[in-house]
Amino acid sequence: MMNIFPESWNTISRWLIIISVGIIILTIIVSFLEVFIRRRRLLRSGMVDVDRMSGTEFEHFLGLVFRQYGYQIEHTGKSGDYGADLIIKKDQSRTVIQAKRYTKNVGVKAIQEAVAAKKVYNCQGAIVITNSHYTKQAQVLAKANDVVLWDRERLLKVMLMIKHQPTNQS
């Protein structure tokens, strides 16, 4: 049987395979670099940047913040989260995080959701974090239920501490 393809086709096909594998590897490297750059950009965000974030971006930002402190992060999802945006884990301790990126003061509803989520997710602690402040009623309810409140000032302090430490990408 006669070979209708010249010998050069074998060389061309080998080069096409090599180039294809190279493109795949390059795509994977670029994807990892994009994730690294996005994380680094989020961690270097200032309060003005936080104020402009969507709720989902704020949750991811907080996940990166806690990861910097050695916590494992679990995102609870969008709907049916029972008032929890994140679950952070360190050693044997689990804490529910309720993230509120608001332009107004956070009220009692956020505290109630955190208290409920603490039970649903079998957590030992609950934290409500905002880029704003809390109403007096929210502060009273949080104190009565051992919910830790991070307001704008506390969040800013943590952000400044992170900017002065090396990035941990674990």
Short mmCIF file of N, CA and C in Angstrom, two decimals:
data_model
loop_
_atom_site.label_atom_id
_atom_site.label_comp_id
_atom_site.label_asym_id
_atom_site.label_seq_id
_atom_site.Cartn_x
_atom_site.Cartn_y
_atom_site.Cartn_z
N MET A 1 0.83 -1.17 0.00
CA MET A 1 0.00 0.00 0.00
C MET A 1 0.89 1.25 0.00
N MET A 2 0.46 2.15 -0.74
CA MET A 2 1.26 3.37 -0.93
C MET A 2 0.93 4.39 0.16
N ASN A 3 1.96 4.99 0.75
CA ASN A 3 1.78 6.03 1.77
C ASN A 3 1.54 7.35 1.07
N ILE A 4 0.33 7.92 1.27
CA ILE A 4 0.02 9.16 0.57
C ILE A 4 0.56 10.40 1.30
N PHE A 5 0.97 10.22 2.57
CA PHE A 5 1.52 11.34 3.33
C PHE A 5 3.04 11.26 3.34
N PRO A 6 3.69 12.33 3.02
CA PRO A 6 5.16 12.31 3.05
C PRO A 6 5.67 12.23 4.49
N GLU A 7 6.92 11.87 4.62
CA GLU A 7 7.57 11.71 5.93
C GLU A 7 7.52 12.99 6.75
N SER A 8 7.48 14.12 6.11
CA SER A 8 7.45 15.40 6.82
C SER A 8 6.18 15.56 7.65
N TRP A 9 5.11 14.85 7.30
CA TRP A 9 3.86 14.93 8.08
C TRP A 9 4.08 14.40 9.50
N ASN A 10 4.87 13.38 9.66
CA ASN A 10 5.16 12.85 10.99
C ASN A 10 5.87 13.90 11.84
N THR A 11 6.78 14.63 11.25
CA THR A 11 7.49 15.70 11.96
C THR A 11 6.52 16.83 12.32
N ILE A 12 5.65 17.19 11.38
CA ILE A 12 4.68 18.25 11.64
C ILE A 12 3.73 17.84 12.76
N SER A 13 3.24 16.61 12.74
CA SER A 13 2.31 16.17 13.78
C SER A 13 2.98 16.14 15.15
N ARG A 14 4.25 15.75 15.19
CA ARG A 14 4.98 15.77 16.47
C ARG A 14 5.07 17.20 17.01
N TRP A 15 5.39 18.14 16.12
CA TRP A 15 5.49 19.54 16.54
C TRP A 15 4.14 20.08 16.97
N LEU A 16 3.08 19.70 16.30
CA LEU A 16 1.73 20.13 16.70
C LEU A 16 1.38 19.62 18.09
N ILE A 17 1.76 18.39 18.39
CA ILE A 17 1.51 17.83 19.72
C ILE A 17 2.32 18.59 20.77
N ILE A 18 3.58 18.84 20.48
CA ILE A 18 4.44 19.57 21.42
C ILE A 18 3.89 20.97 21.66
N ILE A 19 3.48 21.64 20.59
CA ILE A 19 2.93 23.00 20.73
C ILE A 19 1.62 22.96 21.53
N SER A 20 0.77 21.98 21.26
CA SER A 20 -0.51 21.86 21.99
C SER A 20 -0.27 21.64 23.48
N VAL A 21 0.66 20.76 23.82
CA VAL A 21 0.98 20.52 25.24
C VAL A 21 1.54 21.79 25.86
N GLY A 22 2.37 22.50 25.12
CA GLY A 22 2.93 23.77 25.62
C GLY A 22 1.84 24.80 25.89
N ILE A 23 0.86 24.88 25.00
CA ILE A 23 -0.25 25.82 25.19
C ILE A 23 -1.06 25.45 26.42
N ILE A 24 -1.30 24.17 26.61
CA ILE A 24 -2.05 23.71 27.80
C ILE A 24 -1.30 24.07 29.08
N ILE A 25 -0.01 23.79 29.10
CA ILE A 25 0.80 24.10 30.28
C ILE A 25 0.82 25.61 30.53
N LEU A 26 0.98 26.40 29.48
CA LEU A 26 0.98 27.85 29.61
C LEU A 26 -0.36 28.36 30.15
N THR A 27 -1.46 27.78 29.69
CA THR A 27 -2.79 28.16 30.16
C THR A 27 -2.93 27.88 31.65
N ILE A 28 -2.43 26.74 32.10
CA ILE A 28 -2.49 26.39 33.53
C ILE A 28 -1.66 27.37 34.35
N ILE A 29 -0.47 27.70 33.88
CA ILE A 29 0.39 28.65 34.59
C ILE A 29 -0.27 30.01 34.68
N VAL A 30 -0.86 30.47 33.59
CA VAL A 30 -1.53 31.78 33.58
C VAL A 30 -2.71 31.77 34.56
N SER A 31 -3.46 30.66 34.62
CA SER A 31 -4.58 30.57 35.56
C SER A 31 -4.11 30.70 37.00
N PHE A 32 -3.03 29.99 37.34
CA PHE A 32 -2.48 30.08 38.69
C PHE A 32 -1.99 31.49 39.00
N LEU A 33 -1.35 32.13 38.03
CA LEU A 33 -0.88 33.50 38.23
C LEU A 33 -2.04 34.47 38.43
N GLU A 34 -3.12 34.29 37.69
CA GLU A 34 -4.30 35.15 37.86
C GLU A 34 -4.87 35.03 39.26
N VAL A 35 -4.97 33.80 39.77
CA VAL A 35 -5.48 33.59 41.13
C VAL A 35 -4.54 34.24 42.14
N PHE A 36 -3.23 34.04 41.98
CA PHE A 36 -2.25 34.63 42.90
C PHE A 36 -2.35 36.15 42.88
N ILE A 37 -2.43 36.76 41.70
CA ILE A 37 -2.50 38.21 41.59
C ILE A 37 -3.79 38.74 42.19
N ARG A 38 -4.91 38.05 41.94
CA ARG A 38 -6.20 38.49 42.50
C ARG A 38 -6.17 38.43 44.03
N ARG A 39 -5.62 37.35 44.59
CA ARG A 39 -5.51 37.24 46.05
C ARG A 39 -4.64 38.34 46.62
N ARG A 40 -3.51 38.57 45.97
CA ARG A 40 -2.58 39.60 46.45
C ARG A 40 -3.23 40.98 46.39
N ARG A 41 -3.96 41.25 45.29
CA ARG A 41 -4.65 42.54 45.15
C ARG A 41 -5.70 42.70 46.24
N LEU A 42 -6.46 41.64 46.49
CA LEU A 42 -7.49 41.72 47.54
C LEU A 42 -6.86 41.98 48.91
N LEU A 43 -5.77 41.27 49.21
CA LEU A 43 -5.13 41.44 50.51
C LEU A 43 -4.50 42.82 50.68
N ARG A 44 -4.18 43.47 49.59
CA ARG A 44 -3.60 44.81 49.67
C ARG A 44 -4.66 45.91 49.56
N SER A 45 -5.92 45.49 49.56
CA SER A 45 -7.01 46.45 49.46
C SER A 45 -7.02 47.39 50.65
N GLY A 46 -7.44 48.60 50.39
CA GLY A 46 -7.65 49.57 51.46
C GLY A 46 -9.13 49.63 51.79
N MET A 47 -9.49 50.43 52.77
CA MET A 47 -10.89 50.51 53.18
C MET A 47 -11.77 51.07 52.06
N VAL A 48 -11.24 51.98 51.27
CA VAL A 48 -12.01 52.51 50.14
C VAL A 48 -12.33 51.38 49.16
N ASP A 49 -11.36 50.48 48.93
CA ASP A 49 -11.59 49.33 48.06
C ASP A 49 -12.66 48.41 48.65
N VAL A 50 -12.58 48.18 49.95
CA VAL A 50 -13.57 47.34 50.63
C VAL A 50 -14.96 47.95 50.47
N ASP A 51 -15.06 49.25 50.62
CA ASP A 51 -16.36 49.93 50.49
C ASP A 51 -16.95 49.77 49.09
N ARG A 52 -16.13 49.52 48.11
CA ARG A 52 -16.59 49.37 46.72
C ARG A 52 -16.85 47.91 46.34
N MET A 53 -16.47 46.97 47.20
CA MET A 53 -16.64 45.55 46.88
C MET A 53 -18.12 45.16 46.89
N SER A 54 -18.40 44.13 46.13
CA SER A 54 -19.73 43.51 46.23
C SER A 54 -19.72 42.66 47.50
N GLY A 55 -20.88 42.18 47.89
CA GLY A 55 -20.95 41.31 49.06
C GLY A 55 -20.11 40.05 48.89
N THR A 56 -20.15 39.47 47.70
CA THR A 56 -19.38 38.26 47.42
C THR A 56 -17.88 38.54 47.46
N GLU A 57 -17.46 39.66 46.89
CA GLU A 57 -16.03 40.02 46.94
C GLU A 57 -15.59 40.23 48.38
N PHE A 58 -16.45 40.83 49.20
CA PHE A 58 -16.13 41.05 50.61
C PHE A 58 -15.96 39.72 51.33
N GLU A 59 -16.82 38.76 51.04
CA GLU A 59 -16.69 37.43 51.64
C GLU A 59 -15.37 36.78 51.25
N HIS A 60 -15.01 36.86 49.97
CA HIS A 60 -13.74 36.28 49.51
C HIS A 60 -12.55 37.01 50.15
N PHE A 61 -12.65 38.30 50.26
CA PHE A 61 -11.62 39.10 50.92
C PHE A 61 -11.43 38.61 52.37
N LEU A 62 -12.53 38.45 53.09
CA LEU A 62 -12.44 37.98 54.48
C LEU A 62 -11.86 36.57 54.56
N GLY A 63 -12.22 35.74 53.60
CA GLY A 63 -11.63 34.40 53.55
C GLY A 63 -10.12 34.46 53.43
N LEU A 64 -9.62 35.36 52.58
CA LEU A 64 -8.18 35.52 52.43
C LEU A 64 -7.54 36.08 53.70
N VAL A 65 -8.25 37.00 54.36
CA VAL A 65 -7.74 37.57 55.61
C VAL A 65 -7.54 36.46 56.65
N PHE A 66 -8.55 35.62 56.81
CA PHE A 66 -8.44 34.56 57.82
C PHE A 66 -7.43 33.49 57.40
N ARG A 67 -7.29 33.25 56.11
CA ARG A 67 -6.30 32.30 55.63
C ARG A 67 -4.90 32.78 56.01
N GLN A 68 -4.69 34.11 55.99
CA GLN A 68 -3.40 34.68 56.40
C GLN A 68 -3.05 34.33 57.83
N TYR A 69 -4.06 34.11 58.64
CA TYR A 69 -3.84 33.77 60.05
C TYR A 69 -3.92 32.27 60.30
N GLY A 70 -3.83 31.48 59.26
CA GLY A 70 -3.74 30.04 59.39
C GLY A 70 -5.06 29.31 59.51
N TYR A 71 -6.16 29.95 59.22
CA TYR A 71 -7.46 29.29 59.28
C TYR A 71 -7.76 28.58 57.97
N GLN A 72 -8.48 27.48 58.07
CA GLN A 72 -9.06 26.84 56.89
C GLN A 72 -10.39 27.53 56.66
N ILE A 73 -10.74 27.73 55.40
CA ILE A 73 -11.93 28.49 55.05
C ILE A 73 -12.92 27.60 54.31
N GLU A 74 -14.17 27.73 54.70
CA GLU A 74 -15.26 27.04 53.99
C GLU A 74 -16.31 28.09 53.65
N HIS A 75 -16.58 28.25 52.36
CA HIS A 75 -17.64 29.15 51.91
C HIS A 75 -18.95 28.38 51.96
N THR A 76 -19.97 28.98 52.54
CA THR A 76 -21.23 28.25 52.71
C THR A 76 -22.13 28.30 51.49
N GLY A 77 -21.88 29.19 50.57
CA GLY A 77 -22.72 29.29 49.38
C GLY A 77 -23.64 30.49 49.46
N LYS A 78 -24.37 30.70 48.40
CA LYS A 78 -25.20 31.89 48.28
C LYS A 78 -26.52 31.79 49.02
N SER A 79 -27.31 30.76 48.73
CA SER A 79 -28.64 30.68 49.32
C SER A 79 -28.71 29.53 50.31
N GLY A 80 -29.60 29.65 51.26
CA GLY A 80 -29.75 28.60 52.25
C GLY A 80 -28.55 28.46 53.16
N ASP A 81 -27.85 29.57 53.40
CA ASP A 81 -26.63 29.50 54.22
C ASP A 81 -26.91 29.69 55.71
N TYR A 82 -28.16 29.86 56.08
CA TYR A 82 -28.57 29.99 57.48
C TYR A 82 -27.87 31.14 58.19
N GLY A 83 -27.48 32.14 57.47
CA GLY A 83 -26.86 33.31 58.08
C GLY A 83 -25.35 33.24 58.20
N ALA A 84 -24.74 32.24 57.57
CA ALA A 84 -23.28 32.12 57.60
C ALA A 84 -22.73 32.34 56.21
N ASP A 85 -21.72 33.16 56.10
CA ASP A 85 -21.05 33.34 54.82
C ASP A 85 -19.79 32.49 54.74
N LEU A 86 -19.11 32.36 55.86
CA LEU A 86 -17.88 31.56 55.94
C LEU A 86 -17.90 30.76 57.23
N ILE A 87 -17.22 29.64 57.18
CA ILE A 87 -16.88 28.90 58.40
C ILE A 87 -15.36 28.87 58.42
N ILE A 88 -14.78 29.34 59.52
CA ILE A 88 -13.32 29.28 59.64
C ILE A 88 -12.98 28.21 60.67
N LYS A 89 -11.90 27.49 60.38
CA LYS A 89 -11.49 26.38 61.25
C LYS A 89 -10.01 26.50 61.56
N LYS A 90 -9.70 26.29 62.83
CA LYS A 90 -8.30 26.24 63.26
C LYS A 90 -8.25 25.31 64.45
N ASP A 91 -7.30 24.40 64.42
CA ASP A 91 -7.22 23.34 65.42
C ASP A 91 -8.56 22.61 65.42
N GLN A 92 -9.23 22.55 66.54
CA GLN A 92 -10.53 21.87 66.61
C GLN A 92 -11.68 22.87 66.72
N SER A 93 -11.40 24.13 66.54
CA SER A 93 -12.41 25.18 66.72
C SER A 93 -12.99 25.63 65.38
N ARG A 94 -14.32 25.77 65.37
CA ARG A 94 -15.03 26.24 64.19
C ARG A 94 -15.79 27.52 64.56
N THR A 95 -15.69 28.52 63.69
CA THR A 95 -16.36 29.80 63.93
C THR A 95 -17.12 30.19 62.67
N VAL A 96 -18.34 30.64 62.87
CA VAL A 96 -19.17 31.11 61.76
C VAL A 96 -18.89 32.61 61.56
N ILE A 97 -18.80 33.01 60.30
CA ILE A 97 -18.58 34.42 59.96
C ILE A 97 -19.78 34.91 59.16
N GLN A 98 -20.36 36.00 59.62
CA GLN A 98 -21.42 36.70 58.88
C GLN A 98 -20.79 37.99 58.37
N ALA A 99 -20.72 38.13 57.05
CA ALA A 99 -20.08 39.30 56.43
C ALA A 99 -21.15 40.29 55.99
N LYS A 100 -21.01 41.54 56.42
CA LYS A 100 -21.97 42.59 56.05
C LYS A 100 -21.21 43.79 55.50
N ARG A 101 -21.13 43.86 54.18
CA ARG A 101 -20.51 45.02 53.54
C ARG A 101 -21.65 46.02 53.31
N TYR A 102 -21.76 46.97 54.23
CA TYR A 102 -22.89 47.89 54.27
C TYR A 102 -22.44 49.34 54.16
N THR A 103 -23.39 50.18 53.78
CA THR A 103 -23.15 51.62 53.83
C THR A 103 -23.86 52.22 55.05
N LYS A 104 -24.72 51.42 55.69
CA LYS A 104 -25.43 51.88 56.90
C LYS A 104 -25.03 50.98 58.06
N ASN A 105 -25.51 51.30 59.25
CA ASN A 105 -25.20 50.50 60.43
C ASN A 105 -25.89 49.14 60.36
N VAL A 106 -25.21 48.13 60.88
CA VAL A 106 -25.72 46.77 60.90
C VAL A 106 -26.62 46.60 62.12
N GLY A 107 -27.79 46.01 61.90
CA GLY A 107 -28.78 45.85 62.96
C GLY A 107 -28.81 44.45 63.55
N VAL A 108 -29.85 44.21 64.36
CA VAL A 108 -29.96 42.95 65.11
C VAL A 108 -30.15 41.73 64.21
N LYS A 109 -30.71 41.91 63.03
CA LYS A 109 -30.95 40.77 62.13
C LYS A 109 -29.65 40.00 61.86
N ALA A 110 -28.57 40.71 61.62
CA ALA A 110 -27.28 40.07 61.35
C ALA A 110 -26.81 39.25 62.55
N ILE A 111 -27.06 39.77 63.76
CA ILE A 111 -26.66 39.05 64.97
C ILE A 111 -27.52 37.80 65.13
N GLN A 112 -28.81 37.93 64.90
CA GLN A 112 -29.71 36.78 64.99
C GLN A 112 -29.30 35.69 64.00
N GLU A 113 -28.95 36.09 62.80
CA GLU A 113 -28.52 35.13 61.80
C GLU A 113 -27.23 34.42 62.22
N ALA A 114 -26.31 35.16 62.79
CA ALA A 114 -25.04 34.55 63.24
C ALA A 114 -25.28 33.57 64.38
N VAL A 115 -26.17 33.92 65.30
CA VAL A 115 -26.49 33.02 66.42
C VAL A 115 -27.10 31.73 65.89
N ALA A 116 -28.03 31.85 64.94
CA ALA A 116 -28.67 30.66 64.36
C ALA A 116 -27.65 29.82 63.59
N ALA A 117 -26.81 30.48 62.80
CA ALA A 117 -25.81 29.76 62.00
C ALA A 117 -24.81 29.03 62.89
N LYS A 118 -24.48 29.60 64.02
CA LYS A 118 -23.55 28.97 64.96
C LYS A 118 -24.07 27.60 65.37
N LYS A 119 -25.36 27.50 65.63
CA LYS A 119 -25.96 26.22 66.01
C LYS A 119 -26.06 25.28 64.82
N VAL A 120 -26.53 25.79 63.69
CA VAL A 120 -26.73 24.95 62.50
C VAL A 120 -25.41 24.31 62.04
N TYR A 121 -24.34 25.08 62.07
CA TYR A 121 -23.05 24.60 61.59
C TYR A 121 -22.18 24.01 62.70
N ASN A 122 -22.75 23.88 63.89
CA ASN A 122 -22.04 23.28 65.02
C ASN A 122 -20.69 23.98 65.27
N CYS A 123 -20.77 25.29 65.40
CA CYS A 123 -19.56 26.09 65.62
C CYS A 123 -19.46 26.52 67.07
N GLN A 124 -18.25 26.78 67.51
CA GLN A 124 -18.01 27.23 68.87
C GLN A 124 -18.09 28.75 69.00
N GLY A 125 -17.94 29.45 67.88
CA GLY A 125 -17.96 30.90 67.94
C GLY A 125 -18.69 31.51 66.75
N ALA A 126 -18.99 32.80 66.88
CA ALA A 126 -19.64 33.54 65.80
C ALA A 126 -19.07 34.96 65.76
N ILE A 127 -18.79 35.43 64.55
CA ILE A 127 -18.28 36.78 64.34
C ILE A 127 -19.11 37.43 63.24
N VAL A 128 -19.53 38.66 63.46
CA VAL A 128 -20.16 39.46 62.41
C VAL A 128 -19.17 40.56 62.06
N ILE A 129 -18.83 40.64 60.78
CA ILE A 129 -17.83 41.59 60.32
C ILE A 129 -18.47 42.55 59.34
N THR A 130 -18.23 43.85 59.56
CA THR A 130 -18.76 44.86 58.65
C THR A 130 -17.70 45.91 58.36
N ASN A 131 -17.90 46.60 57.27
CA ASN A 131 -17.08 47.75 56.93
C ASN A 131 -17.72 49.01 57.49
N SER A 132 -18.79 48.84 58.24
CA SER A 132 -19.55 49.95 58.79
C SER A 132 -19.51 49.88 60.33
N HIS A 133 -20.66 50.13 60.96
CA HIS A 133 -20.77 50.07 62.42
C HIS A 133 -22.04 49.31 62.79
N TYR A 134 -22.32 49.21 64.08
CA TYR A 134 -23.47 48.45 64.57
C TYR A 134 -24.42 49.37 65.33
N THR A 135 -25.69 49.03 65.26
CA THR A 135 -26.67 49.75 66.08
C THR A 135 -26.46 49.35 67.53
N LYS A 136 -26.95 50.15 68.43
CA LYS A 136 -26.84 49.84 69.87
C LYS A 136 -27.54 48.51 70.17
N GLN A 137 -28.70 48.30 69.57
CA GLN A 137 -29.44 47.05 69.80
C GLN A 137 -28.63 45.84 69.33
N ALA A 138 -27.95 45.97 68.21
CA ALA A 138 -27.11 44.87 67.71
C ALA A 138 -25.97 44.59 68.69
N GLN A 139 -25.39 45.64 69.25
CA GLN A 139 -24.30 45.46 70.21
C GLN A 139 -24.78 44.74 71.47
N VAL A 140 -25.96 45.10 71.95
CA VAL A 140 -26.52 44.46 73.15
C VAL A 140 -26.80 42.99 72.87
N LEU A 141 -27.43 42.69 71.73
CA LEU A 141 -27.76 41.30 71.38
C LEU A 141 -26.50 40.47 71.18
N ALA A 142 -25.50 41.05 70.56
CA ALA A 142 -24.24 40.34 70.33
C ALA A 142 -23.57 40.00 71.66
N LYS A 143 -23.56 40.95 72.58
CA LYS A 143 -22.94 40.70 73.89
C LYS A 143 -23.68 39.60 74.64
N ALA A 144 -25.00 39.61 74.58
CA ALA A 144 -25.81 38.61 75.28
C ALA A 144 -25.63 37.21 74.70
N ASN A 145 -25.20 37.12 73.44
CA ASN A 145 -25.07 35.82 72.77
C ASN A 145 -23.63 35.46 72.41
N ASP A 146 -22.68 36.16 72.99
CA ASP A 146 -21.26 35.90 72.75
C ASP A 146 -20.89 35.94 71.27
N VAL A 147 -21.45 36.90 70.56
CA VAL A 147 -21.09 37.11 69.16
C VAL A 147 -20.07 38.25 69.11
N VAL A 148 -18.95 37.98 68.49
CA VAL A 148 -17.90 38.98 68.37
C VAL A 148 -18.24 39.91 67.21
N LEU A 149 -18.09 41.21 67.44
CA LEU A 149 -18.37 42.19 66.40
C LEU A 149 -17.07 42.84 65.93
N TRP A 150 -16.87 42.82 64.62
CA TRP A 150 -15.77 43.55 64.00
C TRP A 150 -16.41 44.70 63.23
N ASP A 151 -16.13 45.91 63.69
CA ASP A 151 -16.64 47.07 62.96
C ASP A 151 -15.55 47.61 62.04
N ARG A 152 -15.81 48.74 61.46
CA ARG A 152 -14.90 49.35 60.49
C ARG A 152 -13.49 49.52 61.07
N GLU A 153 -13.39 50.00 62.30
CA GLU A 153 -12.08 50.26 62.90
C GLU A 153 -11.31 48.96 63.13
N ARG A 154 -11.99 47.93 63.63
CA ARG A 154 -11.30 46.66 63.88
C ARG A 154 -10.86 46.03 62.57
N LEU A 155 -11.71 46.09 61.57
CA LEU A 155 -11.35 45.54 60.26
C LEU A 155 -10.14 46.28 59.69
N LEU A 156 -10.12 47.57 59.83
CA LEU A 156 -8.99 48.36 59.34
C LEU A 156 -7.69 47.98 60.05
N LYS A 157 -7.75 47.77 61.36
CA LYS A 157 -6.55 47.34 62.11
C LYS A 157 -6.02 46.01 61.58
N VAL A 158 -6.93 45.06 61.35
CA VAL A 158 -6.52 43.75 60.84
C VAL A 158 -5.92 43.90 59.45
N MET A 159 -6.54 44.73 58.61
CA MET A 159 -6.02 44.94 57.26
C MET A 159 -4.61 45.54 57.30
N LEU A 160 -4.38 46.47 58.19
CA LEU A 160 -3.04 47.08 58.31
C LEU A 160 -2.02 46.07 58.81
N MET A 161 -2.43 45.20 59.73
CA MET A 161 -1.51 44.16 60.22
C MET A 161 -1.11 43.22 59.09
N ILE A 162 -2.06 42.86 58.24
CA ILE A 162 -1.77 41.95 57.13
C ILE A 162 -0.81 42.58 56.14
N LYS A 163 -0.96 43.87 55.89
CA LYS A 163 -0.08 44.55 54.94
C LYS A 163 1.38 44.54 55.40
N HIS A 164 1.59 44.34 56.69
CA HIS A 164 2.95 44.37 57.23
C HIS A 164 3.49 42.98 57.51
N GLN A 165 2.86 41.96 56.96
CA GLN A 165 3.37 40.60 57.11
C GLN A 165 3.46 39.93 55.75
N PRO A 166 4.32 38.91 55.63
CA PRO A 166 4.44 38.23 54.33
C PRO A 166 3.15 37.49 53.99
N THR A 167 2.91 37.32 52.70
CA THR A 167 1.71 36.63 52.22
C THR A 167 1.85 35.13 52.43
N ASN A 168 0.80 34.54 53.03
CA ASN A 168 0.73 33.09 53.25
C ASN A 168 -0.33 32.54 52.31
N GLN A 169 0.04 31.78 51.31
CA GLN A 169 -0.90 31.27 50.32
C GLN A 169 -1.31 29.82 50.57
N SER A 170 -1.30 29.38 51.81
CA SER A 170 -1.65 27.98 52.09
C SER A 170 -3.09 27.69 51.82
#
